[in-house]
Amino acid sequence: MNNFGLDIWSNKNFIIEDGEVKLNFKSMPSILDITEKIRSNGVRGPILLRFPHLIKKQIRSLYSYFDSAIKENDYTGSFNAVFPLKVNQFPNALNAVTSQGKEYNYGLEAGSKAELILAMSQANIGSNITVNGFKDKEMIMLGFIASQSGHNITLTIEGLGELKTIIEVAKESNLKLPNIGIRVRLHSSGSGTWSKSGGMDSKFGLTSTEILEAIALLKESDLLQNFTMIHFHIGSQMTDIAPIKRALREAGNFYAELKMMGADSLTNINIGGGLAVEYDQYSHAKSHNYSIEEFSSSVVFLLGEIMNAKNVQHPNIFTESGRFIVASHAVLITPVLELFTQDYHEKLLKFKDVNPPLIEELRELNRLLNNKNSIEYLHDALDHIESLLTLFDLGYIDLQDRSNAEILVHNIIKKALYLTSTFKTEELKQLQVNLQERYLINASIFQSLPDYWGLKQHFPVMPIHHLNADPIRAASLWDITCDSDGEIGFNPKKPLYLHDINLDEEEYFLGFFNVGAYQETLGMQHNLFTHPSEYTIEIDDISYEIKHEIESKSILDILSSIGYDSSKILNKLKTQLIKSSFITEKEKCDTLAKLETFIEQNGYLRTTN
Ligand SMILES: Cc1ncc(COP(=O)(O)O)c(C=O)c1O
């Protein structure tokens, strides 16, 4: 039975039971059950489910693997982590991170003024705040204000200009100085889609010459005692452990050299993020080649080895892993609205009293097809359709005959695929690809899976039910935006097969997994589709609770968020309707009420599914 690669990407977070995907935690609720409960209140469109226990699991895993590596290697520095806000700033995700991370003193990383304000207001007291990215004087002053307000904050400088501004602010004010970090520009660069953050041509960090200049400036201004951290980040989703190890060796040697030059307060090395997540559903295409265990022990072992060789005390290790912490916590549920080849449904056949002989033969093939004769009858049908199409071109059969022929052949192929689902020949596999089914999903790829749109990043996708039956339709997924980019096409190298569902009789929901990192903040409002309705699911031993509901923005709210006056829009629409002629006053009233309801709902499709 197809398990959609659950054993590869799900980290045992989900299981298939009774044909449904269930949470592999405590009372093990089914995702379908949660979805149906939410939809029973009239919610339509895509739904984002958050599972905070999965954030806790990742935080615990990060700390416990590093702690074990520290013990095993007799490493004397401590392990510390901060969560990079850029990965997910949404309140219900961030609250889960800060509350689940409290017992670990888990901190936050900010990369902009707004994120710094968020960090200052949301960080657990006493936890670390690190600040990366380019900074102006105001942002640097915000760092001083944070330090004065009791936060344990480190401003990591990206260039000498920033250090000069820190020195200037220190001279001008009596506010408590933040710690100073230096981002080093390594020659080592990473691997994978997001590897541009490292390497000599990267946008960030100081070269060795600039670092020497920075140390001189710090000494000259009597601020060397505030220099506590060096930082590097070679890119997100590092697919290969080898470049990570190279970068660690390089950064470790920077650290040791600076210590030996008299940077006595330097005690921390911040290795940035990059810890990868498994997004792939196919064992031949796994997206990374190492585990958290290998990653943590490599970091601790290598840094210990470098420091021991240079007789330098082991530094405290900081990480800024984001994707690893939150990717798994969010699942996007999308209802399927339509299967396009249902246009070939047998009920659409309209036979005449007298049909062309080849059509009569196709009727017989369709009627008599079984698992013994399926391949032979399929070949006959493919042969007949060729002839019938030629007859149509020559004017010997009419449009109704052609339509009947197409429906019959389509059904014969479909039946043959069902009957031979376990013993597929190359020919049948190719037919399956040619006969792709297009599933229309009630969602926007631009809004909910922007990394698929921009970078073709694959996200695990599977139906959340019907899993007792074999999925046999080669599937491409179309979203409801008016844009041909809003499509996840069928990829024969990573084939997605889904079920053949009659949507008039039953519903079909797809789940996109591991969407909790970056997708929500990068998501864009193309066609004015907005963030899906979201729900936090807290699971206990007996059941689960649906909390923190935030419904997708209404049409009026989305228009006002981009600068329109929503009351003016509403008034204009009402006046246009009131002035119109040829309907009764009652009809006007009813239509006005409908109009108001429509625009106070979100813009996703509501009919049937
Ligand atoms: C400086 C810095 N730290 C941490 C991260 C988070 O990386 P990841 O989500 O791969 O852990 C990033 C993201 O690219 C980053 O730029």
XYZ file of C-alpha atoms and ligand atoms in Angstrom:
625
model
C 0.000 0.000 0.000
C 1.317 3.473 -0.904
C 2.269 5.281 2.310
C 3.355 8.457 0.491
C 6.851 8.265 2.004
C 5.566 8.744 5.548
C 8.507 6.692 6.827
C 10.920 9.086 5.069
C 9.644 12.563 5.925
C 7.375 12.306 8.934
C 9.883 11.594 11.714
C 7.236 9.276 13.227
C 4.950 12.268 13.820
C 2.095 10.731 11.805
C 0.834 7.221 11.166
C -1.735 5.646 8.859
C -4.490 3.755 10.654
C -7.958 2.745 9.437
C -7.206 4.421 6.118
C -6.593 7.840 7.708
C -3.562 9.894 8.702
C -3.373 10.207 12.476
C -1.148 12.081 14.869
C 1.268 9.632 16.455
C 0.853 11.239 19.871
C -1.195 10.525 22.997
C -4.876 10.054 21.953
C -3.766 9.858 18.289
C -6.525 11.946 16.664
C -7.192 11.621 12.970
C -6.483 14.718 10.860
C -9.745 14.096 8.995
C -11.674 14.185 12.269
C -10.053 17.517 13.204
C -10.720 18.899 9.712
C -14.363 17.857 9.751
C -14.900 19.353 13.192
C -13.507 22.696 11.999
C -15.540 22.598 8.795
C -18.729 21.744 10.678
C -18.733 25.409 11.764
C -19.012 26.545 8.152
C -15.280 27.164 7.568
C -14.339 26.723 3.901
C -11.084 27.000 1.976
C -7.660 25.791 3.091
C -6.968 25.172 6.780
C -3.618 25.439 8.544
C -3.322 23.133 11.545
C -0.616 23.817 14.148
C 0.604 21.096 16.485
C 2.615 22.685 19.320
C 3.696 19.277 20.680
C 5.810 18.911 17.530
C 7.636 22.170 18.304
C 8.317 20.872 21.814
C 9.626 17.603 20.361
C 12.093 19.473 18.114
C 13.320 21.835 20.850
C 13.822 18.884 23.181
C 15.624 16.923 20.491
C 17.984 19.830 19.688
C 18.951 20.363 23.322
C 19.196 16.697 24.264
C 21.418 15.729 21.307
C 23.775 18.635 21.972
C 23.817 17.888 25.705
C 24.702 14.235 25.038
C 27.440 15.232 22.580
C 28.842 17.648 25.169
C 28.971 14.859 27.786
C 30.439 12.304 25.405
C 33.209 14.637 24.262
C 34.076 16.083 27.703
C 33.277 19.448 26.209
C 33.378 22.246 28.783
C 31.331 24.934 26.988
C 27.524 25.138 27.238
C 24.844 24.733 24.576
C 22.428 27.610 23.844
C 19.824 28.143 21.149
C 17.795 31.014 19.742
C 14.852 30.815 17.344
C 15.217 32.983 14.210
C 12.029 35.016 13.945
C 12.159 35.229 10.146
C 11.263 31.529 9.991
C 7.819 32.077 11.482
C 6.716 35.245 13.265
C 3.033 34.314 13.432
C 1.779 34.681 17.026
C 0.473 31.144 17.479
C 3.700 29.641 16.137
C 5.920 31.988 18.159
C 3.921 31.519 21.371
C 4.388 27.787 21.018
C 8.152 28.286 20.534
C 8.590 30.588 23.531
C 6.319 28.657 25.876
C 7.682 25.214 24.956
C 11.243 26.612 25.073
C 10.955 28.277 28.470
C 12.452 25.413 30.461
C 15.512 25.477 28.158
C 15.956 29.259 28.314
C 15.441 29.208 24.555
C 16.009 32.665 23.049
C 15.149 34.577 19.873
C 17.069 35.906 16.877
C 16.019 39.101 15.094
C 17.045 40.314 11.648
C 15.185 43.630 11.358
C 13.845 46.464 13.538
C 10.362 44.983 13.629
C 11.716 41.558 14.572
C 13.864 43.144 17.274
C 10.802 44.810 18.797
C 9.017 41.454 18.603
C 11.969 39.716 20.278
C 12.116 42.356 23.041
C 8.425 41.871 23.754
C 8.212 38.070 23.405
C 11.539 36.637 24.639
C 11.526 34.755 27.920
C 13.281 36.902 30.514
C 16.917 35.936 30.872
C 17.028 34.160 27.503
C 19.398 35.266 24.756
C 18.503 37.621 21.917
C 20.860 37.729 18.951
C 20.550 40.378 16.239
C 21.821 39.803 12.710
C 21.365 41.635 9.419
C 22.122 45.205 8.429
C 21.530 47.850 11.083
C 21.228 51.627 11.150
C 21.804 53.859 14.169
C 18.165 53.514 15.281
C 18.336 49.732 15.228
C 21.587 49.825 17.175
C 19.927 52.140 19.706
C 17.088 49.629 20.009
C 19.778 47.080 20.945
C 21.012 49.424 23.699
C 17.404 49.918 24.914
C 16.939 46.123 25.031
C 20.121 45.727 27.035
C 19.119 48.547 29.392
C 15.719 46.856 29.827
C 17.367 43.676 31.098
C 17.665 41.561 27.944
C 20.702 39.427 27.335
C 21.290 40.780 23.830
C 24.136 40.428 21.325
C 24.345 42.733 18.302
C 26.236 40.888 15.575
C 27.962 43.333 13.275
C 27.819 42.698 9.531
C 30.366 45.406 8.666
C 32.802 47.893 10.207
C 30.318 50.759 9.749
C 27.969 49.078 12.242
C 30.756 48.784 14.799
C 31.569 52.476 14.380
C 27.898 53.296 15.017
C 27.882 51.121 18.163
C 30.938 53.035 19.401
C 29.191 56.349 18.585
C 25.992 55.356 20.468
C 28.070 54.107 23.428
C 29.743 57.534 23.638
C 26.469 59.465 23.336
C 24.364 57.560 25.884
C 24.527 56.055 29.334
C 22.383 53.087 28.349
C 23.766 49.640 29.135
C 25.893 48.335 26.290
C 24.721 45.214 24.469
C 27.175 42.392 23.832
C 28.942 42.669 20.491
C 29.258 39.818 18.032
C 31.152 39.683 14.737
C 29.876 37.738 11.740
C 32.843 36.177 10.031
C 32.957 35.821 6.270
C 34.048 32.239 5.712
C 35.476 30.993 2.462
C 33.498 27.771 3.087
C 30.071 27.828 1.528
C 27.164 25.453 1.959
C 25.194 23.124 -0.278
C 21.590 23.137 -1.418
C 19.061 25.706 -2.570
C 19.742 28.248 0.176
C 23.553 28.148 0.292
C 24.288 31.732 -0.774
C 24.641 32.981 2.837
C 28.197 31.615 3.031
C 31.356 31.929 0.900
C 33.669 34.854 0.096
C 31.097 36.476 -2.222
C 28.302 36.258 0.343
C 26.330 39.350 1.303
C 27.269 39.037 4.976
C 30.180 39.149 7.393
C 33.656 40.592 7.883
C 36.793 39.384 6.115
C 39.846 38.502 8.205
C 41.385 41.926 7.509
C 38.187 43.654 8.616
C 38.057 41.508 11.757
C 41.588 42.631 12.694
C 40.487 46.231 12.120
C 37.380 45.642 14.270
C 39.506 44.316 17.142
C 41.742 47.381 16.903
C 38.673 49.671 16.964
C 37.205 47.804 19.960
C 40.509 48.091 21.854
C 40.872 51.762 20.998
C 37.342 52.517 22.299
C 37.804 50.369 25.378
C 34.989 48.048 24.268
C 36.916 44.808 23.798
C 35.313 43.444 26.985
C 31.902 43.677 25.191
C 33.014 41.488 22.293
C 31.590 38.080 23.269
C 30.578 36.172 20.136
C 31.613 35.195 16.646
C 28.901 34.140 14.262
C 28.540 32.430 10.913
C 25.690 31.001 8.873
C 26.404 29.253 5.600
C 22.794 28.863 4.471
C 19.485 27.270 5.279
C 18.553 23.594 4.634
C 22.161 22.393 4.337
C 21.775 19.154 2.423
C 25.290 17.810 3.010
C 27.261 17.540 6.279
C 30.686 17.967 4.594
C 30.475 21.772 3.976
C 29.109 22.258 7.493
C 32.205 20.556 8.892
C 34.493 22.667 6.700
C 32.793 25.852 7.919
C 33.090 24.708 11.544
C 36.831 24.123 11.175
C 37.282 27.553 9.628
C 35.132 29.371 12.206
C 36.694 27.395 15.070
C 40.127 28.556 13.998
C 38.911 32.169 13.761
C 37.657 31.819 17.333
C 40.892 30.312 18.643
C 43.032 32.946 16.877
C 40.967 35.798 18.334
C 41.215 34.304 21.825
C 44.962 34.030 21.472
C 45.065 37.690 20.379
C 43.604 38.733 23.738
C 39.834 38.781 23.092
C 39.287 37.545 26.657
C 35.519 38.165 26.811
C 34.947 36.173 23.646
C 33.252 33.015 24.952
C 30.580 32.175 22.374
C 30.542 30.747 18.875
C 27.249 31.019 17.026
C 26.958 28.481 14.220
C 23.756 29.972 12.721
C 20.984 27.783 11.275
C 21.002 25.387 8.337
C 20.015 22.164 10.092
C 17.963 20.430 7.411
C 14.474 18.957 7.370
C 13.433 15.966 5.266
C 10.994 17.256 2.663
C 11.195 14.356 0.267
C 8.771 11.491 -0.133
C 11.006 9.274 -2.210
C 13.992 7.338 -0.867
C 16.020 7.982 -4.045
C 15.672 11.756 -3.593
C 16.231 12.314 0.133
C 16.982 15.948 0.797
C 19.775 15.607 3.364
C 22.456 13.102 4.264
C 22.863 13.474 8.047
C 20.840 13.251 11.282
C 20.561 15.654 14.227
C 22.753 13.188 16.129
C 25.534 13.361 13.538
C 25.167 17.140 13.270
C 25.424 17.787 17.023
C 28.296 15.397 17.602
C 30.217 16.822 14.606
C 29.839 20.379 15.935
C 30.917 19.506 19.465
C 33.729 17.170 18.439
C 35.254 19.527 15.861
C 35.153 22.616 18.060
C 36.609 20.651 20.992
C 39.384 19.278 18.778
C 40.384 22.713 17.438
C 40.386 24.311 20.894
C 42.339 21.433 22.437
C 44.975 21.698 19.710
C 45.378 25.439 20.336
C 44.996 25.170 24.085
C 41.946 27.442 24.132
C 39.004 26.986 26.470
C 35.961 25.409 24.766
C 33.470 28.084 23.628
C 29.775 28.074 24.474
C 27.888 26.912 21.390
C 24.909 28.889 20.054
C 22.620 27.713 17.257
C 19.968 29.603 15.325
C 18.138 26.616 13.834
C 14.697 27.642 12.674
C 13.480 25.284 9.976
C 14.371 22.258 12.114
C 12.290 23.619 15.006
C 9.039 24.652 13.301
C 8.753 23.034 9.844
C 6.931 19.926 11.114
C 4.434 21.716 13.360
C 2.139 22.991 10.580
C 0.010 20.990 8.131
C -1.972 22.606 5.338
C -5.267 20.899 4.559
C -6.740 21.617 1.138
C -10.131 20.373 -0.029
C -10.209 19.030 -3.585
C -12.900 20.848 -5.558
C -12.825 19.051 -8.854
C -11.240 16.209 -10.815
C -11.169 17.420 -14.376
C -11.368 14.133 -16.239
C -14.710 13.463 -14.635
C -15.789 15.158 -17.863
C -15.316 11.639 -19.291
C -17.903 10.108 -17.003
C -19.880 7.204 -18.530
C -23.145 8.948 -17.735
C -22.262 11.478 -20.448
C -22.405 8.828 -23.182
C -25.224 9.510 -25.679
C -25.585 6.632 -28.115
C -27.681 6.766 -31.262
C -30.083 4.098 -32.469
C -27.444 3.174 -35.008
C -23.783 3.818 -34.114
C -20.687 3.428 -36.319
C -19.352 -0.182 -36.079
C -16.104 0.866 -34.304
C -18.117 2.621 -31.589
C -20.191 -0.514 -31.101
C -16.938 -2.476 -30.757
C -15.634 -0.037 -28.154
C -18.922 -0.460 -26.234
C -18.369 -4.190 -26.154
C -14.729 -3.842 -25.069
C -15.831 -1.542 -22.266
C -18.573 -3.934 -21.174
C -16.555 -7.144 -21.275
C -13.169 -5.938 -19.968
C -11.889 -8.048 -17.047
C -8.562 -8.799 -15.379
C -7.752 -11.600 -17.827
C -8.334 -9.673 -21.056
C -7.559 -6.119 -19.873
C -4.263 -5.623 -21.734
C -5.560 -7.124 -24.987
C -8.772 -5.059 -24.868
C -6.801 -1.959 -23.993
C -4.638 -2.417 -27.108
C -7.773 -2.899 -29.233
C -9.303 0.254 -27.791
C -6.161 2.315 -28.478
C -6.183 1.020 -32.031
C -9.857 1.886 -32.519
C -9.528 5.424 -31.214
C -6.785 6.141 -33.767
C -9.132 4.996 -36.557
C -12.107 6.884 -35.134
C -10.151 10.146 -34.911
C -9.114 9.725 -38.553
C -12.744 9.061 -39.517
C -13.738 12.283 -37.734
C -11.027 14.255 -39.631
C -12.361 12.878 -42.913
C -15.936 13.761 -41.990
C -17.254 10.179 -41.679
C -18.337 10.389 -38.022
C -19.910 13.347 -36.208
C -19.096 15.188 -32.971
C -21.407 13.001 -30.860
C -19.657 9.869 -32.156
C -16.280 11.383 -31.366
C -17.361 12.314 -27.842
C -18.704 8.766 -27.250
C -15.421 7.300 -28.548
C -13.298 9.480 -26.245
C -15.389 8.650 -23.177
C -15.336 4.914 -23.928
C -11.582 4.771 -24.516
C -10.910 6.860 -21.432
C -12.944 4.451 -19.349
C -11.312 1.391 -20.870
C -7.846 2.755 -20.025
C -8.968 3.622 -16.505
C -10.450 0.171 -15.911
C -7.308 -1.514 -17.299
C -5.173 0.573 -14.935
C -7.323 -0.476 -11.974
C -7.231 -4.141 -12.914
C -3.453 -4.208 -13.372
C -2.546 -1.827 -10.533
C 0.075 -4.163 -9.039
C 1.683 -5.432 -12.266
C 2.179 -2.337 -14.313
C 4.150 -2.544 -17.534
C 6.161 0.420 -18.833
C 3.407 0.951 -21.422
C 0.751 1.203 -18.702
C 2.885 3.514 -16.596
C 3.263 5.826 -19.585
C -0.478 5.681 -20.252
C -1.057 6.591 -16.641
C 1.151 9.649 -17.046
C -0.600 10.627 -20.274
C -3.948 10.186 -18.624
C -3.053 12.451 -15.718
C -5.862 13.606 -13.516
C -5.909 17.282 -12.583
C -7.035 17.884 -9.008
C -8.287 21.405 -8.327
C -7.361 22.334 -4.750
C -9.084 25.092 -2.789
C -5.852 26.933 -1.933
C -3.242 29.276 -3.372
C 0.280 27.938 -3.958
C 1.536 31.545 -3.930
C 0.062 32.100 -0.470
C 0.648 28.739 1.194
C 3.609 27.079 -0.593
C 5.638 30.025 -1.930
C 8.893 28.045 -1.895
C 7.312 25.627 -4.355
C 6.350 28.522 -6.593
C 9.708 30.306 -6.358
C 12.211 27.486 -5.902
C 10.360 24.245 -6.727
C 10.933 23.119 -3.138
C 8.983 19.893 -2.722
C 6.656 19.506 0.268
C 5.302 16.098 1.291
C 1.708 15.791 0.117
C -0.822 13.015 0.632
C -4.544 12.423 1.063
C -5.516 12.386 4.733
C -8.084 9.610 4.165
C -9.091 6.878 1.660
C -5.739 5.270 2.448
C -7.092 1.725 2.482
C -7.455 1.966 -1.301
C -4.649 2.125 -3.837
C -4.190 5.569 -5.390
C -3.962 4.974 -9.134
C -4.388 8.356 -10.808
C -1.202 10.153 -11.841
C -1.964 13.544 -10.329
C -1.175 17.150 -11.018
C -2.488 19.737 -8.590
C -4.012 23.008 -9.712
C -4.700 25.808 -7.282
C -7.558 28.303 -7.676
C -5.434 31.320 -8.616
C -5.763 32.666 -12.144
C -2.132 31.901 -12.848
C -0.530 28.983 -14.664
C 2.279 29.025 -12.069
C -0.281 27.916 -9.494
C 0.252 24.286 -10.407
C 2.221 21.356 -9.041
C 2.661 19.312 -12.188
C 3.065 15.540 -12.306
C 6.762 14.706 -12.081
C 7.544 11.171 -13.356
C 10.766 11.192 -11.272
C 8.753 11.896 -8.120
C 5.319 10.628 -9.113
C 2.265 11.542 -7.084
C -0.680 9.137 -7.420
C -4.034 10.001 -5.885
C -7.431 8.349 -5.619
C -10.162 8.396 -8.198
C -12.911 10.018 -6.187
C -16.436 10.873 -7.203
C -16.710 14.245 -5.500
C -20.490 14.262 -5.929
C -20.567 11.432 -3.423
C -17.628 12.000 -1.094
C -15.032 14.563 -0.078
C -11.311 14.420 -0.680
C -8.739 16.335 1.361
C -5.018 16.604 0.716
C -2.497 17.423 3.428
C 0.736 19.305 2.707
C 3.212 18.588 5.485
C 6.314 20.316 6.913
C 4.975 23.750 5.905
C 5.690 25.455 9.267
C 8.970 27.152 8.267
C 9.144 30.267 6.052
C 5.948 29.557 4.048
C 3.599 31.701 6.118
C 5.675 34.862 6.085
C 6.841 34.486 2.492
C 3.283 33.743 1.326
C 1.907 36.406 -0.983
C -1.578 37.674 -1.630
C -1.628 36.960 -5.351
C -5.229 37.340 -6.600
C -5.938 38.617 -3.063
C -6.002 35.162 -1.503
C -4.910 35.462 2.117
C -3.394 33.374 4.900
C -5.586 30.280 5.405
C -7.763 29.918 8.484
C -5.545 28.552 11.242
C -6.124 26.420 14.349
C -3.852 25.198 17.130
C -4.502 21.588 18.119
C -3.598 20.545 21.645
C -3.690 16.797 22.117
C -4.043 14.984 25.438
C -4.400 11.340 26.492
C -8.122 11.239 25.851
C -8.892 13.710 23.101
C -7.786 17.053 21.623
C -8.762 20.701 21.786
C -9.009 23.157 18.914
C -7.649 26.520 20.060
C -6.609 29.964 18.842
C -8.845 30.030 15.773
C -7.944 32.782 13.310
C -10.198 32.764 10.275
C -8.794 33.766 6.918
C -9.326 37.514 6.294
C -12.650 38.536 4.802
C -12.759 40.065 1.318
C -13.459 43.507 2.796
C -10.569 43.169 5.267
C -8.090 42.176 2.596
C -9.150 45.157 0.467
C -8.764 47.530 3.387
C -5.348 46.017 4.254
C -4.032 47.169 0.877
C -5.391 50.678 1.323
C -9.017 50.707 0.179
C -11.776 52.212 2.278
C -13.981 49.170 2.857
C -17.067 51.159 3.855
C -16.836 53.195 0.626
C -16.598 49.967 -1.378
C -19.610 48.504 0.392
C -21.653 51.689 -0.109
C -20.774 51.873 -3.781
C -21.812 48.271 -4.397
C -25.103 48.849 -2.531
C -25.925 52.028 -4.457
C -25.211 50.381 -7.811
C -27.625 47.596 -6.957
C -30.319 49.857 -5.506
C -30.289 52.053 -8.629
C -30.622 49.055 -10.937
C -33.951 48.333 -12.615
C -36.073 45.294 -13.549
C -36.066 43.554 -10.164
C -38.543 43.880 -7.327
C -37.781 45.623 -4.035
C -37.833 42.236 -2.296
C -35.304 40.819 -4.770
C -33.099 43.880 -4.206
C -33.236 43.339 -0.457
C -32.389 39.641 -0.718
C -29.571 40.316 -3.171
C -28.120 43.030 -0.930
C -28.101 40.630 2.003
C -26.316 38.020 -0.139
C -23.755 40.569 -1.323
C -22.962 41.572 2.243
C -22.532 37.944 3.297
C -20.228 37.227 0.342
C -17.827 40.065 1.025
C -17.673 39.447 4.731
C -16.392 35.918 4.083
C -12.903 34.960 2.930
C -12.269 34.785 -0.804
C -11.635 31.027 -1.078
C -14.261 28.986 -2.927
C -17.246 27.810 -0.927
C -19.390 25.704 -3.252
C -19.613 21.938 -2.656
C -16.229 21.586 -0.937
C 21.605 34.376 10.254
C 20.636 33.289 10.171
N 20.454 32.488 11.233
C 19.570 31.458 11.193
C 18.825 31.207 10.069
C 17.843 30.070 10.083
O 18.238 29.029 9.274
P 17.437 27.646 9.292
O 16.007 27.962 9.200
O 17.968 26.900 8.145
O 17.763 26.942 10.568
C 18.977 32.012 8.945
C 18.194 31.727 7.723
O 18.631 31.697 6.638
C 19.905 33.079 9.000
O 20.073 33.891 7.954
